[in-house]
CSV table of C-alpha atoms and ligand atoms in Angstrom, one decimal:
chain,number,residue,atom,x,y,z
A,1,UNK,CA,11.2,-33.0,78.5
A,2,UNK,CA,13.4,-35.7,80.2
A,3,UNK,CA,16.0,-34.7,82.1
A,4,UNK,CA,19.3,-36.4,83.4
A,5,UNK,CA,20.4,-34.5,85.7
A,6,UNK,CA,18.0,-32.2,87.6
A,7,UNK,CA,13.9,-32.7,88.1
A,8,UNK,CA,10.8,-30.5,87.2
A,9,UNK,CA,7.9,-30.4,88.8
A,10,UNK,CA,5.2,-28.0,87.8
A,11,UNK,CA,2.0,-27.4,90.6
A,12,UNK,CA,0.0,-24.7,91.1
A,13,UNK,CA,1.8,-22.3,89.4
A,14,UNK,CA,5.3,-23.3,91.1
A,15,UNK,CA,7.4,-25.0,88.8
A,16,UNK,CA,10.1,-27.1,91.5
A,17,UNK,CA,13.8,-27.6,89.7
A,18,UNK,CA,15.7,-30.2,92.3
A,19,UNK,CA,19.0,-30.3,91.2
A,20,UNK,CA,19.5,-34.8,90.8
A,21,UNK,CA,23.3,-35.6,90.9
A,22,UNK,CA,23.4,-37.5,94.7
A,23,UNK,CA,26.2,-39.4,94.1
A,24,UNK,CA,28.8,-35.6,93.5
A,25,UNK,CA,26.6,-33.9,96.0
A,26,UNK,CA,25.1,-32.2,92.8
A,27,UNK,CA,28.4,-31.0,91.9
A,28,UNK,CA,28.0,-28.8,88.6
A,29,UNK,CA,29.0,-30.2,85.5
A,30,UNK,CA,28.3,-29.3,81.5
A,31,UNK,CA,24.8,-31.7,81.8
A,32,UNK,CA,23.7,-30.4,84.5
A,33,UNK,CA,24.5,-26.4,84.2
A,34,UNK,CA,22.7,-27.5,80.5
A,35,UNK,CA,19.6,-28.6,81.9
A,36,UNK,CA,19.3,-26.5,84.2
A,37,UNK,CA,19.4,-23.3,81.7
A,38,UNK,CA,17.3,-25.7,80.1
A,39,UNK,CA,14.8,-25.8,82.5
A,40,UNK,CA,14.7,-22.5,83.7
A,41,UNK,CA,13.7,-21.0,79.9
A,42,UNK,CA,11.5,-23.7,79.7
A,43,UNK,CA,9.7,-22.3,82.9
A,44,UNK,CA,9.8,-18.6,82.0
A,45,UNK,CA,8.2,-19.6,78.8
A,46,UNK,CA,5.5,-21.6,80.6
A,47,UNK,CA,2.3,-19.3,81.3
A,48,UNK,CA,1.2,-21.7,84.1
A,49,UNK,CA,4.2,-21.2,86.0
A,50,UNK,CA,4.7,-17.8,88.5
A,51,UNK,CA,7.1,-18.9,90.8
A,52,UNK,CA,10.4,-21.2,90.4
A,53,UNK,CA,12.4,-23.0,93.1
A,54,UNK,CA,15.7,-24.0,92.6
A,55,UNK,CA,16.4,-26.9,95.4
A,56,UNK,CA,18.7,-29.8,96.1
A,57,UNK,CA,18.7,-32.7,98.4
A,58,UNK,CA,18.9,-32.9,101.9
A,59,UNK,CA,23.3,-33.4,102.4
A,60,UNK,CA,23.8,-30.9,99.3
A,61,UNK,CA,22.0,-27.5,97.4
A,62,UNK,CA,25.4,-28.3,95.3
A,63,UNK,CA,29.1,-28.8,96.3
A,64,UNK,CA,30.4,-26.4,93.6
A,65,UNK,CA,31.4,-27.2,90.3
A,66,UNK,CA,32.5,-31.1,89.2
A,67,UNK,CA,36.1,-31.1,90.0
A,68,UNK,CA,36.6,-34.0,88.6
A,69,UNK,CA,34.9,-32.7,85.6
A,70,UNK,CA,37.7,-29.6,85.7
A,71,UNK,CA,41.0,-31.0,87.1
A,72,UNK,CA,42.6,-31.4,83.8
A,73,UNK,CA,41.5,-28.3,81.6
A,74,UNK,CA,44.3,-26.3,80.2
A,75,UNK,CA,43.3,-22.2,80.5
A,76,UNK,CA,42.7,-22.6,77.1
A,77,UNK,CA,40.1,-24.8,77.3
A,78,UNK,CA,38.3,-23.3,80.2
A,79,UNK,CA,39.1,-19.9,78.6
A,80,UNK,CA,37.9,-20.4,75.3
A,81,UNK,CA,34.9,-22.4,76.6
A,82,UNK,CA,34.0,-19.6,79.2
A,83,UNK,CA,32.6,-22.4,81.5
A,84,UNK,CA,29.4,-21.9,82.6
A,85,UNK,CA,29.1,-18.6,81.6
A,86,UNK,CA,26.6,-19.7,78.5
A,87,UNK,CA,24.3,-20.7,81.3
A,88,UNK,CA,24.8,-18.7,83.9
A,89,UNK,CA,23.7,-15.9,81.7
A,90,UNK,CA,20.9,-18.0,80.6
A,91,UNK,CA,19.7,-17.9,84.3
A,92,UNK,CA,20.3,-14.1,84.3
A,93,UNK,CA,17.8,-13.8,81.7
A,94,UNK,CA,15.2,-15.7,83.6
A,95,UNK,CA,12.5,-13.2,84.5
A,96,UNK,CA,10.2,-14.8,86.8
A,97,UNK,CA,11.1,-15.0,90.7
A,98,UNK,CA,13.8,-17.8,91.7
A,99,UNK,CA,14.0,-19.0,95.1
A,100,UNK,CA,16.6,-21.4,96.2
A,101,UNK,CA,16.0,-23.9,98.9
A,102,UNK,CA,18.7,-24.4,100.3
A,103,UNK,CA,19.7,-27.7,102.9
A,104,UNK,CA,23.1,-29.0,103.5
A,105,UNK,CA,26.3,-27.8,101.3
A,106,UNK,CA,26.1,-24.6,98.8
A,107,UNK,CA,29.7,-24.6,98.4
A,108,UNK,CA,32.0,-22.9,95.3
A,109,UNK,CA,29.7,-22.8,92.2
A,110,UNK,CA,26.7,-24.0,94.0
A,111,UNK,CA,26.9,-21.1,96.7
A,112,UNK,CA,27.1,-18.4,93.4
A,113,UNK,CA,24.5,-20.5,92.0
A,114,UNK,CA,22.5,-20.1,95.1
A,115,UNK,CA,22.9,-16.5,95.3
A,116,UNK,CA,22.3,-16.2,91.4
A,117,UNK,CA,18.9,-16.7,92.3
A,118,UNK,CA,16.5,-14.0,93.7
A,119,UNK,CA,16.4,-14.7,97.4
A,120,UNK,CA,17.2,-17.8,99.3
A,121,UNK,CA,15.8,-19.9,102.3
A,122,UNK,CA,17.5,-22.2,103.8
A,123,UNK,CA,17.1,-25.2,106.5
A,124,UNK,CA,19.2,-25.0,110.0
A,125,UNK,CA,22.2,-27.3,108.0
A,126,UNK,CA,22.6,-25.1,105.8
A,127,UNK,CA,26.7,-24.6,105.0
A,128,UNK,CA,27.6,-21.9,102.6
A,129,UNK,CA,31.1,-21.5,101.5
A,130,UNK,CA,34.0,-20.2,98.5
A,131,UNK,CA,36.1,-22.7,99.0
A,132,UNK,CA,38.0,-22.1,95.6
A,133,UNK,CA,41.1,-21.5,97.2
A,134,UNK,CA,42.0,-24.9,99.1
A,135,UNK,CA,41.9,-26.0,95.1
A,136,UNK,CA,44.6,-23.1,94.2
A,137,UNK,CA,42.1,-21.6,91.9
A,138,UNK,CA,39.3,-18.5,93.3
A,139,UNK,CA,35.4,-18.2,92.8
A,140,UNK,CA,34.4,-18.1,89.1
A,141,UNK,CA,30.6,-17.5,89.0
A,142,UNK,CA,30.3,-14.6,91.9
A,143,UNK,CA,31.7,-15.8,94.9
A,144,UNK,CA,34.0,-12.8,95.3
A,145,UNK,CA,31.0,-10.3,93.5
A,146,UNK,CA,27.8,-11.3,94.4
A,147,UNK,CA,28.5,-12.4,98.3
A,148,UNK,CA,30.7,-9.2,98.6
A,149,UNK,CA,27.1,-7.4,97.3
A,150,UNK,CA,25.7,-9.9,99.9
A,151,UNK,CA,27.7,-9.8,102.8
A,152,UNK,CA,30.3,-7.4,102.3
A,153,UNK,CA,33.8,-6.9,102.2
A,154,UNK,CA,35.1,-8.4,105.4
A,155,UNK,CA,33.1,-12.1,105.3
A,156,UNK,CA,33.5,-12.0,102.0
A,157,UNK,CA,37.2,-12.0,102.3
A,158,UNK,CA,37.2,-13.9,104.9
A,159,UNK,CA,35.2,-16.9,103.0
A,160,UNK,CA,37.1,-16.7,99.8
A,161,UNK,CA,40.2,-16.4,101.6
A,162,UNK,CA,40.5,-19.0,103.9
A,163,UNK,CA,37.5,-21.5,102.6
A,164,UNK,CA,35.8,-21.6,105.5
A,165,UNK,CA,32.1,-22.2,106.0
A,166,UNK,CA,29.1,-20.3,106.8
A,167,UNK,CA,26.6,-21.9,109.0
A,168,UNK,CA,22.4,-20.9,108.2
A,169,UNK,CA,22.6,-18.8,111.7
A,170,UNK,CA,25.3,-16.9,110.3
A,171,UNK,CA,24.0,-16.6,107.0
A,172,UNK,CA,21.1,-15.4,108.3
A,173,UNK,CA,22.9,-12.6,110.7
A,174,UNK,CA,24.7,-11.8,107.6
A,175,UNK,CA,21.5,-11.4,105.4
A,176,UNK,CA,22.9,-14.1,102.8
A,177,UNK,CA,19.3,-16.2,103.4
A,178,UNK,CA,16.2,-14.6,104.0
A,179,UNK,CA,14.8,-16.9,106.3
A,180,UNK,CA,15.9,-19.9,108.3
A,181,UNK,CA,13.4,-23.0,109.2
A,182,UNK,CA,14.0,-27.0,110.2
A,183,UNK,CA,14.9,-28.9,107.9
A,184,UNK,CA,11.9,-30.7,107.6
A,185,UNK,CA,9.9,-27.2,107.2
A,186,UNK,CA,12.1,-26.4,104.2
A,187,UNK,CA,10.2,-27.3,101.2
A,188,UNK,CA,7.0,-26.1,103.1
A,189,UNK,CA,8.4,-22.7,103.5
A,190,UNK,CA,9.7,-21.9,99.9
A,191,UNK,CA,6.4,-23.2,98.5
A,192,UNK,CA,4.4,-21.1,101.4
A,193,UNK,CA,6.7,-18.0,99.9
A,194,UNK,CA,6.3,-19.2,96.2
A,195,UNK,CA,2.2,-19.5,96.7
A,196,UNK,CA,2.2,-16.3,97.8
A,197,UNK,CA,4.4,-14.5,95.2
A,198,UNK,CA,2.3,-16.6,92.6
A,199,UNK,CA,-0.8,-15.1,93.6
A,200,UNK,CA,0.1,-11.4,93.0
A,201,UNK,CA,0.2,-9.3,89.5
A,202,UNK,CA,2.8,-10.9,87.4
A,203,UNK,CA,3.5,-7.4,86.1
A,204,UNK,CA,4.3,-5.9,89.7
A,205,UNK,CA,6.6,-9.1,90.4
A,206,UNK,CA,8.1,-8.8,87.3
A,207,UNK,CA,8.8,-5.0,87.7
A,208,UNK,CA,10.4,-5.8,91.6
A,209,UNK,CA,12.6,-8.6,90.3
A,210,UNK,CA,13.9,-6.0,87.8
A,211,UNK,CA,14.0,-2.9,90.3
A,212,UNK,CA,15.7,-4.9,93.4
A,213,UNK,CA,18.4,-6.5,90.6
A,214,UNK,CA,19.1,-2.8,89.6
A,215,UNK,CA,20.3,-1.7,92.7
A,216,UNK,CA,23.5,-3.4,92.1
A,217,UNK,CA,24.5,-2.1,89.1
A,218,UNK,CA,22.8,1.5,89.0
A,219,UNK,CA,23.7,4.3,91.2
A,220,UNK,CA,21.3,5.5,94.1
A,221,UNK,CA,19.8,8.3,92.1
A,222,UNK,CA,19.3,6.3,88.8
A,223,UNK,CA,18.1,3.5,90.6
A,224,UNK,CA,15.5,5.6,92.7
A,225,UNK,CA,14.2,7.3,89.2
A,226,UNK,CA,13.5,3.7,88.0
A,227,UNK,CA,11.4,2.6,90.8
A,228,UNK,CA,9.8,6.1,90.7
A,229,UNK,CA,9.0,5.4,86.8
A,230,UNK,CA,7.6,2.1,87.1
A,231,UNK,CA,5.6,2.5,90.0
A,232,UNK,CA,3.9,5.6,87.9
A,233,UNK,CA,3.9,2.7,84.9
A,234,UNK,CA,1.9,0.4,86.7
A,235,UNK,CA,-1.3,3.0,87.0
A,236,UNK,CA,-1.3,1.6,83.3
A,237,UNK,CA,-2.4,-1.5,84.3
A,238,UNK,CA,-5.5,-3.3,85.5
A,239,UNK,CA,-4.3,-4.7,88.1
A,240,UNK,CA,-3.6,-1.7,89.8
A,241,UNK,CA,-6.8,-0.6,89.4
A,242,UNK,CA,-8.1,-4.1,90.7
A,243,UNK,CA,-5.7,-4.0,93.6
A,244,UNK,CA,-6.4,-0.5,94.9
A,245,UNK,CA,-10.5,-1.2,94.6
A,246,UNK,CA,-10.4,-4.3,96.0
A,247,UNK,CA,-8.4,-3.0,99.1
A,248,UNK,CA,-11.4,-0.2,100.1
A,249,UNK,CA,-13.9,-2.7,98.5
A,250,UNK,CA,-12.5,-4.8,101.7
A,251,UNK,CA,-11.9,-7.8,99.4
A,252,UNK,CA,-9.4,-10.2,97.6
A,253,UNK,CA,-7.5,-8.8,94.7
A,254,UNK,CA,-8.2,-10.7,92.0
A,255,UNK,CA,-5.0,-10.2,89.4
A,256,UNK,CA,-5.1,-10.6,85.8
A,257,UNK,CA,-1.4,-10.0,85.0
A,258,UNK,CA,-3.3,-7.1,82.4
B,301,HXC,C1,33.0,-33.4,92.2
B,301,HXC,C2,32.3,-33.9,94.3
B,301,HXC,C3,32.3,-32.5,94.6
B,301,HXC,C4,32.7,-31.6,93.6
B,301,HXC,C5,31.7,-33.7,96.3
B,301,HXC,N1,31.9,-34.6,95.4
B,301,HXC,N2,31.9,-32.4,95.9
B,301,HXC,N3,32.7,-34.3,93.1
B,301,HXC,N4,33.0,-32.1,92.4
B,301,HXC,N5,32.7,-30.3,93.8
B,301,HXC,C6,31.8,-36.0,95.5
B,301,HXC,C7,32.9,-36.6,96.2
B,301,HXC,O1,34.1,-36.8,95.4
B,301,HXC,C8,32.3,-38.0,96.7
B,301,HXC,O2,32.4,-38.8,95.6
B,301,HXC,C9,30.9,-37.6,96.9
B,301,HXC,O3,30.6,-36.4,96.2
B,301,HXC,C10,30.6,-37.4,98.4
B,301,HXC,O4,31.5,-36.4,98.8
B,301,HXC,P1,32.4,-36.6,100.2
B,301,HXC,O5,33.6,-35.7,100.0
B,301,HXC,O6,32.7,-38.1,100.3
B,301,HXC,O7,31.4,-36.2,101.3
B,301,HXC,P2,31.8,-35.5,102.7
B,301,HXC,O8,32.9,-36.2,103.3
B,301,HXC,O9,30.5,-35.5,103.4
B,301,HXC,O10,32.2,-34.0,102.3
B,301,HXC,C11,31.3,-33.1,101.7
B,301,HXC,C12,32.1,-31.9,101.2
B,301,HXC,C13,33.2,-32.3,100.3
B,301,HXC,C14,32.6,-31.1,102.4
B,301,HXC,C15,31.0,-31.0,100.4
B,301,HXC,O11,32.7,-33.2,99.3
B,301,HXC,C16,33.9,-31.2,99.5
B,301,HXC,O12,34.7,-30.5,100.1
B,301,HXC,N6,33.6,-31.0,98.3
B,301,HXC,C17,34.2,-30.1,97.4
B,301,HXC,C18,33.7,-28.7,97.7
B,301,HXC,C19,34.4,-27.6,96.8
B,301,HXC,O13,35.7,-27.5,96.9
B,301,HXC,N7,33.7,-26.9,95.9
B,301,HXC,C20,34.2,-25.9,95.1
B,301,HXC,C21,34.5,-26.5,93.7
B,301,HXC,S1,35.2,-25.4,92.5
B,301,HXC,P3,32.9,-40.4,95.7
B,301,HXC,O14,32.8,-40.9,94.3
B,301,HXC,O15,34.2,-40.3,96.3
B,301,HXC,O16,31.8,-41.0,96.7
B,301,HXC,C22,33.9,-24.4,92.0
B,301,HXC,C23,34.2,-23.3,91.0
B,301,HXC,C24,33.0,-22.7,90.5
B,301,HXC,O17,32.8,-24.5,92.4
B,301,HXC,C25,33.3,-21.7,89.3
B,301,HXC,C26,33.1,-22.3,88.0
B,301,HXC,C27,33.2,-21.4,86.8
């Protein structure tokens, strides 16, 4: 499928969304949040792929949502259109791992859009940031949720509320992004992780996607019962039987996704 707005690649299992909007700093508007959902269904439904990463360009993941796009809404219209929201859920329903790549600006939407996804690497010039409030408006897809989850209460009050930045070294310290590298290295790095995600059991990747994302809504208890239950579910599967053998066999798993 031919896209506008963003661009697939699909190699060895790793299907590559870069988000293609250079001239806005891939600011976030209907085409692109479109596509992207767009894409990211088209990937889950794709048997070859096993991994997705959700990059940008060099100077930008994404400055947030198109401003320009937004400055003349009424609240109707952005009410009754729930923007984003469509999609956004659409990316929720995704199933297979997401890592963003991360380089240069995640600002606004395209921080929450960063942090939507399941873990995030990003290159020394990394700058995160909420800066909703300079625009007299707040976050509108996380920003004051999902980083509070991240980074709790205090940065995340101290982002959203006075709009400043977030450099990678303080990302990292904050454990926003799981791993910092050059910039250069970036793309390296979340293929090296994607390759190595891509060769495991798609059933025990699926089940940790699912298990990690319920600690956030689930209480410790519940949450520890469902991790119990579906590591006692996977003894139904061949791979675990493949995994375990192949350990004191002092070999290579070799993973069906069975
Ligand atoms: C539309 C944007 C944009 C945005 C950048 N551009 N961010 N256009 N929406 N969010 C455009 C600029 O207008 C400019 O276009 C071009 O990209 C390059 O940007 P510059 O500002 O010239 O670059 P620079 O001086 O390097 O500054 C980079 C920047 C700055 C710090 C990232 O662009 C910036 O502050 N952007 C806005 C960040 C922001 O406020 N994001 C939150 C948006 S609200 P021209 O045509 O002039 O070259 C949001 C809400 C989400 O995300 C919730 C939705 C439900």
């Amino acid at each position: 499928m031919a896209y506008e707005t963003i661009i697939v690649d699909v190699e060895d299992h790793v299907a590559q969304i870069t988000l293609n909007r250079p001239d806005a700093l891939n600011a976030l508007n209907d085409e692109l949040m479109s596509e992207l959902a767009n894409a990211l269904t088209a990937a889950q439904n794709n048997d070859k792929v096993r991994c997705i990463i959700l990059t940008g360009s060099e100077k930008a993941f994404a400055a947030g949502a198109d401003i320009s796009m937004m400055k003349d809404k009424s609240f109707v219209e952005v009410f009754s259109g729930d923007l984003f929201t469509a999609e956004t859920e659409e990316i929720m329903r995704v199933r297979k791992p997401i890592i963003a790549a991360v380089s240069g600006y995640a600002l606004g939407g395209g921080c929450e859009l960063a942090m939507m996804c399941d873990f995030i690497i990003c290159s020394e010039t990394a700058k995160f940031g909420q800066p909703e409030i300079n625009l007299g408006v707040v976050a509108g897809l996380g920003g004051t949720q999902r980083l509070t989850r991240l980074v709790g209460k205090s940065k995340a009050m101290d982002m959203n509320l006075t709009g400043r930045f977030m450099d990678a070294e303080e990302a990292e310290r904050s454990g926003l992004v799981s791993r910092v590298v050059p910039c250069k290295k970036l793309m390296d790095e979340a293929h090296g992780a994607a390759q190595r995600i891509a060769e495991k059991s798609m059933v025990s990747v699926m089940v940790v996607k699912e298990a990690v994302n319920r600690a956030y809504e689930t209480t410790l208890r519940e949450g520890l019962l469902f991790e119990r239950r579906m590591f006692h579910s996977l003894f139904a599967t061949e791979d675990q039987k493949e995994g375990m053998s192949a350990f004191v066999e002092k070999r290579e798993a070799q993973f069906r996704d069975r």
